JSON list of C-alpha atoms in Angstrom, two decimals:
[
{"chain": "A", "resi": 1, "resn": "UNK", "atom": "CA", "xyz": [0.51, -0.13, -0.27]},
{"chain": "A", "resi": 2, "resn": "UNK", "atom": "CA", "xyz": [1.69, 3.26, -1.23]},
{"chain": "A", "resi": 3, "resn": "UNK", "atom": "CA", "xyz": [1.01, 6.52, 1.22]},
{"chain": "A", "resi": 4, "resn": "UNK", "atom": "CA", "xyz": [1.90, 10.20, 1.51]},
{"chain": "A", "resi": 5, "resn": "UNK", "atom": "CA", "xyz": [3.55, 11.02, 4.39]},
{"chain": "A", "resi": 6, "resn": "UNK", "atom": "CA", "xyz": [2.14, 14.31, 6.73]},
{"chain": "A", "resi": 7, "resn": "UNK", "atom": "CA", "xyz": [4.82, 14.07, 9.72]},
{"chain": "A", "resi": 8, "resn": "UNK", "atom": "CA", "xyz": [7.57, 12.88, 9.60]},
{"chain": "A", "resi": 9, "resn": "UNK", "atom": "CA", "xyz": [7.80, 9.26, 11.40]},
{"chain": "A", "resi": 10, "resn": "UNK", "atom": "CA", "xyz": [11.33, 7.81, 12.66]},
{"chain": "A", "resi": 11, "resn": "UNK", "atom": "CA", "xyz": [12.15, 4.45, 10.71]},
{"chain": "A", "resi": 12, "resn": "UNK", "atom": "CA", "xyz": [9.35, 5.43, 7.99]},
{"chain": "A", "resi": 13, "resn": "UNK", "atom": "CA", "xyz": [10.48, 8.47, 6.08]},
{"chain": "A", "resi": 14, "resn": "UNK", "atom": "CA", "xyz": [10.01, 12.50, 6.59]},
{"chain": "A", "resi": 15, "resn": "UNK", "atom": "CA", "xyz": [7.03, 14.38, 5.35]},
{"chain": "A", "resi": 16, "resn": "UNK", "atom": "CA", "xyz": [5.56, 14.42, 2.00]},
{"chain": "A", "resi": 17, "resn": "UNK", "atom": "CA", "xyz": [7.56, 11.15, 1.03]},
{"chain": "A", "resi": 18, "resn": "UNK", "atom": "CA", "xyz": [5.88, 8.17, -0.55]},
{"chain": "A", "resi": 19, "resn": "UNK", "atom": "CA", "xyz": [5.99, 5.24, 1.54]},
{"chain": "A", "resi": 20, "resn": "UNK", "atom": "CA", "xyz": [5.08, 1.72, 1.05]},
{"chain": "A", "resi": 21, "resn": "UNK", "atom": "CA", "xyz": [3.45, 0.03, 4.16]},
{"chain": "A", "resi": 22, "resn": "UNK", "atom": "CA", "xyz": [1.45, -3.01, 4.67]},
{"chain": "A", "resi": 23, "resn": "UNK", "atom": "CA", "xyz": [-2.08, -2.35, 3.85]},
{"chain": "A", "resi": 24, "resn": "UNK", "atom": "CA", "xyz": [-3.24, -3.21, 7.97]},
{"chain": "A", "resi": 25, "resn": "UNK", "atom": "CA", "xyz": [-0.37, -0.04, 9.21]},
{"chain": "A", "resi": 26, "resn": "UNK", "atom": "CA", "xyz": [-1.31, 2.47, 6.95]},
{"chain": "A", "resi": 27, "resn": "UNK", "atom": "CA", "xyz": [-5.77, 2.03, 7.14]},
{"chain": "A", "resi": 28, "resn": "UNK", "atom": "CA", "xyz": [-5.58, 1.27, 10.78]},
{"chain": "A", "resi": 29, "resn": "UNK", "atom": "CA", "xyz": [-2.71, 3.56, 12.67]},
{"chain": "A", "resi": 30, "resn": "UNK", "atom": "CA", "xyz": [-1.08, 5.86, 9.87]},
{"chain": "A", "resi": 31, "resn": "UNK", "atom": "CA", "xyz": [-4.47, 7.24, 8.09]},
{"chain": "A", "resi": 32, "resn": "UNK", "atom": "CA", "xyz": [-6.58, 7.55, 10.78]},
{"chain": "A", "resi": 33, "resn": "UNK", "atom": "CA", "xyz": [-4.37, 8.96, 13.28]},
{"chain": "A", "resi": 34, "resn": "UNK", "atom": "CA", "xyz": [-3.41, 11.78, 10.81]},
{"chain": "A", "resi": 35, "resn": "UNK", "atom": "CA", "xyz": [-0.19, 11.14, 10.36]},
{"chain": "A", "resi": 36, "resn": "UNK", "atom": "CA", "xyz": [-0.78, 10.28, 6.42]},
{"chain": "A", "resi": 37, "resn": "UNK", "atom": "CA", "xyz": [-2.94, 10.21, 3.49]},
{"chain": "A", "resi": 38, "resn": "UNK", "atom": "CA", "xyz": [-3.81, 7.63, 0.23]},
{"chain": "A", "resi": 39, "resn": "UNK", "atom": "CA", "xyz": [-0.50, 8.00, -2.96]},
{"chain": "A", "resi": 40, "resn": "UNK", "atom": "CA", "xyz": [-3.76, 8.41, -5.30]},
{"chain": "A", "resi": 41, "resn": "UNK", "atom": "CA", "xyz": [-3.11, 11.09, -8.44]},
{"chain": "A", "resi": 42, "resn": "UNK", "atom": "CA", "xyz": [-4.64, 13.33, -7.18]},
{"chain": "A", "resi": 43, "resn": "UNK", "atom": "CA", "xyz": [-2.76, 12.99, -3.46]},
{"chain": "A", "resi": 44, "resn": "UNK", "atom": "CA", "xyz": [-0.30, 13.29, -5.47]},
{"chain": "A", "resi": 45, "resn": "UNK", "atom": "CA", "xyz": [-0.26, 16.44, -7.41]},
{"chain": "A", "resi": 46, "resn": "UNK", "atom": "CA", "xyz": [-1.59, 17.80, -4.32]},
{"chain": "A", "resi": 47, "resn": "UNK", "atom": "CA", "xyz": [1.72, 17.53, -2.76]},
{"chain": "A", "resi": 48, "resn": "UNK", "atom": "CA", "xyz": [4.12, 18.40, -5.59]},
{"chain": "A", "resi": 49, "resn": "UNK", "atom": "CA", "xyz": [2.69, 21.91, -5.74]},
{"chain": "A", "resi": 50, "resn": "UNK", "atom": "CA", "xyz": [2.72, 21.85, -1.86]},
{"chain": "A", "resi": 51, "resn": "UNK", "atom": "CA", "xyz": [6.65, 21.21, -2.06]},
{"chain": "A", "resi": 52, "resn": "UNK", "atom": "CA", "xyz": [7.38, 23.15, -5.36]},
{"chain": "A", "resi": 53, "resn": "UNK", "atom": "CA", "xyz": [5.62, 25.89, -3.42]},
{"chain": "A", "resi": 54, "resn": "UNK", "atom": "CA", "xyz": [7.50, 25.67, -0.14]},
{"chain": "A", "resi": 55, "resn": "UNK", "atom": "CA", "xyz": [10.89, 24.89, -1.38]},
{"chain": "A", "resi": 56, "resn": "UNK", "atom": "CA", "xyz": [12.28, 28.48, -0.45]},
{"chain": "A", "resi": 57, "resn": "UNK", "atom": "CA", "xyz": [11.14, 27.85, 2.83]},
{"chain": "A", "resi": 58, "resn": "UNK", "atom": "CA", "xyz": [12.82, 24.15, 2.71]},
{"chain": "A", "resi": 59, "resn": "UNK", "atom": "CA", "xyz": [16.04, 25.66, 1.90]},
{"chain": "A", "resi": 60, "resn": "UNK", "atom": "CA", "xyz": [16.08, 28.27, 4.59]},
{"chain": "A", "resi": 61, "resn": "UNK", "atom": "CA", "xyz": [15.42, 25.03, 7.34]},
{"chain": "A", "resi": 62, "resn": "UNK", "atom": "CA", "xyz": [18.20, 22.84, 5.82]},
{"chain": "A", "resi": 63, "resn": "UNK", "atom": "CA", "xyz": [20.25, 26.09, 6.13]},
{"chain": "A", "resi": 64, "resn": "UNK", "atom": "CA", "xyz": [20.15, 26.82, 9.72]},
{"chain": "A", "resi": 65, "resn": "UNK", "atom": "CA", "xyz": [20.19, 22.58, 10.39]},
{"chain": "A", "resi": 66, "resn": "UNK", "atom": "CA", "xyz": [23.19, 23.56, 8.65]},
{"chain": "A", "resi": 67, "resn": "UNK", "atom": "CA", "xyz": [24.05, 26.37, 10.63]},
{"chain": "A", "resi": 68, "resn": "UNK", "atom": "CA", "xyz": [23.63, 24.34, 14.01]},
{"chain": "A", "resi": 69, "resn": "UNK", "atom": "CA", "xyz": [25.53, 21.19, 12.81]},
{"chain": "A", "resi": 70, "resn": "UNK", "atom": "CA", "xyz": [28.18, 23.68, 12.12]},
{"chain": "A", "resi": 71, "resn": "UNK", "atom": "CA", "xyz": [27.87, 25.84, 15.49]},
{"chain": "A", "resi": 72, "resn": "UNK", "atom": "CA", "xyz": [28.10, 22.24, 17.38]},
{"chain": "A", "resi": 73, "resn": "UNK", "atom": "CA", "xyz": [31.38, 21.50, 15.13]},
{"chain": "A", "resi": 74, "resn": "UNK", "atom": "CA", "xyz": [33.08, 19.16, 17.74]},
{"chain": "A", "resi": 75, "resn": "UNK", "atom": "CA", "xyz": [32.04, 19.67, 20.39]},
{"chain": "A", "resi": 76, "resn": "UNK", "atom": "CA", "xyz": [32.71, 17.54, 23.30]},
{"chain": "A", "resi": 77, "resn": "UNK", "atom": "CA", "xyz": [29.79, 17.36, 25.72]},
{"chain": "A", "resi": 78, "resn": "UNK", "atom": "CA", "xyz": [30.64, 16.33, 29.94]},
{"chain": "A", "resi": 79, "resn": "UNK", "atom": "CA", "xyz": [27.33, 14.30, 31.34]},
{"chain": "A", "resi": 80, "resn": "UNK", "atom": "CA", "xyz": [27.52, 13.18, 35.25]},
{"chain": "A", "resi": 81, "resn": "UNK", "atom": "CA", "xyz": [26.18, 9.71, 35.91]},
{"chain": "A", "resi": 82, "resn": "UNK", "atom": "CA", "xyz": [26.48, 7.58, 38.91]},
{"chain": "A", "resi": 83, "resn": "UNK", "atom": "CA", "xyz": [28.73, 4.93, 38.73]},
{"chain": "A", "resi": 84, "resn": "UNK", "atom": "CA", "xyz": [30.59, 1.78, 40.79]},
{"chain": "A", "resi": 85, "resn": "UNK", "atom": "CA", "xyz": [33.93, 1.22, 41.38]},
{"chain": "A", "resi": 86, "resn": "UNK", "atom": "CA", "xyz": [34.58, -0.48, 38.35]},
{"chain": "A", "resi": 87, "resn": "UNK", "atom": "CA", "xyz": [33.13, 1.58, 36.40]},
{"chain": "A", "resi": 88, "resn": "UNK", "atom": "CA", "xyz": [29.97, 0.87, 35.25]},
{"chain": "A", "resi": 89, "resn": "UNK", "atom": "CA", "xyz": [26.97, 3.64, 35.74]},
{"chain": "A", "resi": 90, "resn": "UNK", "atom": "CA", "xyz": [23.78, 3.40, 38.14]},
{"chain": "A", "resi": 91, "resn": "UNK", "atom": "CA", "xyz": [21.00, 3.75, 35.05]},
{"chain": "A", "resi": 92, "resn": "UNK", "atom": "CA", "xyz": [21.50, 4.65, 31.78]},
{"chain": "A", "resi": 93, "resn": "UNK", "atom": "CA", "xyz": [22.38, 8.31, 29.49]},
{"chain": "A", "resi": 94, "resn": "UNK", "atom": "CA", "xyz": [19.56, 9.08, 27.22]},
{"chain": "A", "resi": 95, "resn": "UNK", "atom": "CA", "xyz": [18.62, 11.62, 24.77]},
{"chain": "A", "resi": 96, "resn": "UNK", "atom": "CA", "xyz": [17.61, 13.81, 27.50]},
{"chain": "A", "resi": 97, "resn": "UNK", "atom": "CA", "xyz": [20.54, 13.97, 28.89]},
{"chain": "A", "resi": 98, "resn": "UNK", "atom": "CA", "xyz": [22.65, 14.86, 25.29]},
{"chain": "A", "resi": 99, "resn": "UNK", "atom": "CA", "xyz": [19.60, 17.01, 24.97]},
{"chain": "A", "resi": 100, "resn": "UNK", "atom": "CA", "xyz": [20.33, 19.12, 28.45]},
{"chain": "A", "resi": 101, "resn": "UNK", "atom": "CA", "xyz": [23.84, 19.33, 27.85]},
{"chain": "A", "resi": 102, "resn": "UNK", "atom": "CA", "xyz": [23.51, 21.28, 24.26]},
{"chain": "A", "resi": 103, "resn": "UNK", "atom": "CA", "xyz": [20.87, 23.47, 25.76]},
{"chain": "A", "resi": 104, "resn": "UNK", "atom": "CA", "xyz": [23.84, 24.46, 28.61]},
{"chain": "A", "resi": 105, "resn": "UNK", "atom": "CA", "xyz": [26.01, 24.86, 25.57]},
{"chain": "A", "resi": 106, "resn": "UNK", "atom": "CA", "xyz": [23.89, 27.00, 24.01]},
{"chain": "A", "resi": 107, "resn": "UNK", "atom": "CA", "xyz": [22.21, 24.94, 21.53]},
{"chain": "A", "resi": 108, "resn": "UNK", "atom": "CA", "xyz": [18.52, 24.04, 21.62]},
{"chain": "A", "resi": 109, "resn": "UNK", "atom": "CA", "xyz": [17.66, 20.79, 20.58]},
{"chain": "A", "resi": 110, "resn": "UNK", "atom": "CA", "xyz": [14.45, 18.84, 20.47]},
{"chain": "A", "resi": 111, "resn": "UNK", "atom": "CA", "xyz": [15.37, 15.11, 22.37]},
{"chain": "A", "resi": 112, "resn": "UNK", "atom": "CA", "xyz": [13.21, 13.85, 19.97]},
{"chain": "A", "resi": 113, "resn": "UNK", "atom": "CA", "xyz": [15.69, 14.08, 17.57]},
{"chain": "A", "resi": 114, "resn": "UNK", "atom": "CA", "xyz": [19.24, 12.86, 19.24]},
{"chain": "A", "resi": 115, "resn": "UNK", "atom": "CA", "xyz": [19.37, 8.76, 18.71]},
{"chain": "A", "resi": 116, "resn": "UNK", "atom": "CA", "xyz": [22.23, 7.25, 21.83]},
{"chain": "A", "resi": 117, "resn": "UNK", "atom": "CA", "xyz": [23.84, 4.33, 21.71]},
{"chain": "A", "resi": 118, "resn": "UNK", "atom": "CA", "xyz": [23.49, 1.74, 24.59]},
{"chain": "A", "resi": 119, "resn": "UNK", "atom": "CA", "xyz": [25.43, 3.35, 27.46]},
{"chain": "A", "resi": 120, "resn": "UNK", "atom": "CA", "xyz": [26.50, 1.25, 30.27]},
{"chain": "A", "resi": 121, "resn": "UNK", "atom": "CA", "xyz": [30.07, 2.61, 31.61]},
{"chain": "A", "resi": 122, "resn": "UNK", "atom": "CA", "xyz": [32.17, 5.53, 31.83]},
{"chain": "A", "resi": 123, "resn": "UNK", "atom": "CA", "xyz": [33.71, 7.00, 28.80]},
{"chain": "A", "resi": 124, "resn": "UNK", "atom": "CA", "xyz": [33.47, 8.77, 25.54]},
{"chain": "A", "resi": 125, "resn": "UNK", "atom": "CA", "xyz": [30.50, 8.17, 22.89]},
{"chain": "A", "resi": 126, "resn": "UNK", "atom": "CA", "xyz": [28.51, 9.69, 20.14]},
{"chain": "A", "resi": 127, "resn": "UNK", "atom": "CA", "xyz": [25.45, 10.56, 20.25]},
{"chain": "A", "resi": 128, "resn": "UNK", "atom": "CA", "xyz": [22.92, 10.91, 16.50]},
{"chain": "A", "resi": 129, "resn": "UNK", "atom": "CA", "xyz": [21.90, 13.98, 15.68]},
{"chain": "A", "resi": 130, "resn": "UNK", "atom": "CA", "xyz": [19.06, 14.73, 13.03]},
{"chain": "A", "resi": 131, "resn": "UNK", "atom": "CA", "xyz": [18.88, 17.57, 12.59]},
{"chain": "A", "resi": 132, "resn": "UNK", "atom": "CA", "xyz": [16.71, 17.94, 9.11]},
{"chain": "A", "resi": 133, "resn": "UNK", "atom": "CA", "xyz": [16.87, 15.76, 6.13]},
{"chain": "A", "resi": 134, "resn": "UNK", "atom": "CA", "xyz": [19.80, 15.69, 4.64]},
{"chain": "A", "resi": 135, "resn": "UNK", "atom": "CA", "xyz": [21.43, 16.91, 7.83]},
{"chain": "A", "resi": 136, "resn": "UNK", "atom": "CA", "xyz": [23.13, 14.39, 10.74]},
{"chain": "A", "resi": 137, "resn": "UNK", "atom": "CA", "xyz": [25.26, 15.16, 12.67]},
{"chain": "A", "resi": 138, "resn": "UNK", "atom": "CA", "xyz": [27.76, 13.64, 15.75]},
{"chain": "A", "resi": 139, "resn": "UNK", "atom": "CA", "xyz": [28.25, 14.77, 18.72]},
{"chain": "A", "resi": 140, "resn": "UNK", "atom": "CA", "xyz": [31.05, 13.10, 20.83]},
{"chain": "A", "resi": 141, "resn": "UNK", "atom": "CA", "xyz": [29.69, 13.61, 25.24]},
{"chain": "A", "resi": 142, "resn": "UNK", "atom": "CA", "xyz": [31.88, 11.84, 27.73]},
{"chain": "A", "resi": 143, "resn": "UNK", "atom": "CA", "xyz": [29.83, 9.75, 30.55]},
{"chain": "A", "resi": 144, "resn": "UNK", "atom": "CA", "xyz": [32.21, 11.12, 34.05]},
{"chain": "A", "resi": 145, "resn": "UNK", "atom": "CA", "xyz": [31.50, 9.56, 37.37]},
{"chain": "A", "resi": 146, "resn": "UNK", "atom": "CA", "xyz": [29.11, 12.28, 39.51]},
{"chain": "A", "resi": 147, "resn": "UNK", "atom": "CA", "xyz": [30.36, 13.37, 43.02]}
]
């Protein structure tokens, strides 16, 4: 079943993308929730016209996202976590903690756009920032023992 996405959906696609999904997923979840619409010829024409009209706005959003990525650059964040003597941390480091650390540095990034690998010990790790459809950025963070 082909559908056109109305919003960005992680793991599926971005707004105005035409994607193929299983019929039940499209009919019972995506369309009723307002996340997608059927990919009919008329809907495709409407979306194409909307994309054409919003092209300059989309370019500005991409440039803004690239400016944020350039501003972050090679910044290394420090995230404190409670840890045992062996260096294993209690709990885990989440995307919210990375977002808070970025906010302290002056970058306001939504936590939903941050992907953190599984962190179980003290050390240096990388988080992925999905700033725009075409702009991805990696930020290093160091997990240190909290006092």
